[in-house]
Each structure stands twice: as C-alpha cells, then as structure tokens.
Short mmCIF file of C-alpha atoms in Angstrom, two decimals:
data_model
loop_
_atom_site.label_atom_id
_atom_site.label_comp_id
_atom_site.label_asym_id
_atom_site.label_seq_id
_atom_site.Cartn_x
_atom_site.Cartn_y
_atom_site.Cartn_z
CA UNK U 1 87.56 123.29 110.80
CA UNK U 2 89.67 126.38 110.26
CA UNK U 3 87.98 129.25 108.44
CA UNK U 4 88.67 129.12 104.72
CA UNK U 5 88.19 132.38 102.80
CA UNK U 6 86.98 130.54 99.71
CA UNK U 7 84.49 128.30 101.51
CA UNK U 8 80.88 129.53 101.77
CA UNK U 9 79.56 129.67 105.35
CA UNK U 10 76.63 127.33 104.63
CA UNK U 11 78.99 124.61 103.37
CA UNK U 12 81.47 125.10 106.21
CA UNK U 13 78.66 124.53 108.72
CA UNK U 14 77.78 121.23 107.02
CA UNK U 15 81.36 119.96 107.47
CA UNK U 16 80.93 120.30 111.23
CA UNK U 17 77.67 118.36 111.65
CA UNK U 18 76.83 114.73 110.99
CA UNK U 19 75.04 114.52 107.63
CA UNK U 20 74.68 110.72 107.63
CA UNK U 21 73.47 108.35 110.33
CA UNK U 22 74.82 104.92 111.16
CA UNK U 23 73.64 102.34 108.66
CA UNK U 24 72.99 104.79 105.81
CA UNK U 25 74.35 103.81 102.39
CA UNK U 26 76.79 106.24 100.75
CA UNK U 27 78.90 106.70 97.64
CA UNK U 28 82.54 107.35 98.54
CA UNK U 29 86.00 107.25 97.09
CA UNK U 30 89.05 105.55 98.55
CA UNK U 31 92.38 106.44 96.96
CA UNK U 32 90.55 107.49 93.81
CA UNK U 33 88.35 104.38 93.42
CA UNK U 34 84.58 104.90 93.77
CA UNK U 35 82.87 102.51 96.17
CA UNK U 36 79.51 102.00 97.86
CA UNK U 37 79.18 101.24 101.56
CA UNK U 38 77.37 101.90 104.81
CA UNK U 39 78.23 104.45 107.52
CA UNK U 40 79.34 102.53 110.62
CA UNK U 41 80.35 105.41 112.92
CA UNK U 42 81.13 109.10 112.89
CA UNK U 43 82.97 111.44 115.22
CA UNK U 44 83.88 115.11 115.45
CA UNK U 45 87.50 115.98 114.63
CA UNK U 46 89.42 119.24 114.36
CA UNK U 47 88.70 119.34 110.57
CA UNK U 48 85.02 118.33 110.70
CA UNK U 49 83.08 115.08 111.03
CA UNK U 50 85.00 111.89 110.22
CA UNK U 51 82.93 108.94 109.04
CA UNK U 52 83.87 105.28 109.09
CA UNK U 53 82.33 103.57 106.07
CA UNK U 54 82.22 99.78 105.70
CA UNK U 55 82.23 98.12 102.29
CA UNK U 56 82.77 94.41 101.63
CA UNK U 57 84.00 93.81 105.18
CA UNK U 58 86.60 96.62 105.10
CA UNK U 59 86.30 99.86 107.06
CA UNK U 60 87.42 103.17 105.55
CA UNK U 61 87.89 106.54 107.33
CA UNK U 62 86.28 109.28 105.24
CA UNK U 63 85.81 113.01 105.06
CA UNK U 64 83.13 114.56 102.84
CA UNK U 65 82.79 116.54 99.63
CA UNK U 66 79.96 119.03 99.18
CA UNK U 67 79.50 120.99 95.94
CA UNK U 68 83.18 120.52 95.03
CA UNK U 69 84.47 121.53 98.48
CA UNK U 70 86.27 118.83 100.51
CA UNK U 71 87.32 118.44 104.10
CA UNK U 72 91.05 118.42 104.77
CA UNK U 73 90.97 114.61 104.93
CA UNK U 74 90.60 113.37 101.34
CA UNK U 75 92.10 109.84 101.26
CA UNK U 76 88.55 108.58 101.75
CA UNK U 77 85.74 110.98 100.87
CA UNK U 78 81.93 110.67 100.85
CA UNK U 79 80.28 112.44 97.91
CA UNK U 80 77.33 114.14 99.62
CA UNK U 81 75.61 115.50 96.50
CA UNK U 82 75.89 112.25 94.53
CA UNK U 83 74.80 110.17 97.54
CA UNK U 84 71.64 112.23 97.90
CA UNK U 85 70.98 112.17 94.14
CA UNK U 86 71.07 108.35 93.97
CA UNK U 87 68.71 107.89 96.91
CA UNK U 88 68.70 105.21 99.60
CA UNK U 89 67.04 102.44 97.55
CA UNK U 90 69.49 102.71 94.64
CA UNK U 91 72.51 102.90 96.98
CA UNK U 92 71.31 99.85 98.92
CA UNK U 93 71.03 97.95 95.63
CA UNK U 94 74.54 99.00 94.58
CA UNK U 95 76.01 98.12 97.99
CA UNK U 96 74.59 94.61 97.73
CA UNK U 97 76.08 93.93 94.27
#
C-alpha cells in the first residue's frame, strides 16, 4: 500500500497483514449493504490484503476498514473494529440467520 500522509503507521501495517483466518466470521459491507459471512481466502495485493468473504453461497472480494481508515478497495469492506466488538459467537449466530 502506498504511503498515505494521513494514515497512522500502526494502521498502515495492519492493512498489509492478514487479520482474519479462513473460516472466521466477519461483518462486512457490499455496495453499502451490511452483511455477515465467513472468510474463505485472503491474498496480498498492491493495496494490502484482499479477503474473499462468503455469505449465503455468494463470494465477495473485500478490503478492510480500521478506525475509519479504509483500503483503496471499498466495494466490499470488512469492518475490523465492529467484527472484533461482536465476537465470534455472536457473528456465528448472525451468519446462520
């Protein structure tokens, strides 16, 4: 990810490492709609780590948002802070409903 003058170093470092493992439940947005799903895969890109999240049989490519800062890719975006706040048990319950 290119250096952004307004992005704190500790957050920039998080964009470049995998924060979620395969199978972990997450809260994400796709074209503005909030959804719950599971991380299927992730890979390193030139703008950070790209996640593939599966929800209801559909796979979505996602970037991440941390403390209001987003990766360049924002069509699909995992909310890191909210995902951690809900916890795995609550997210699993929401994914199943």
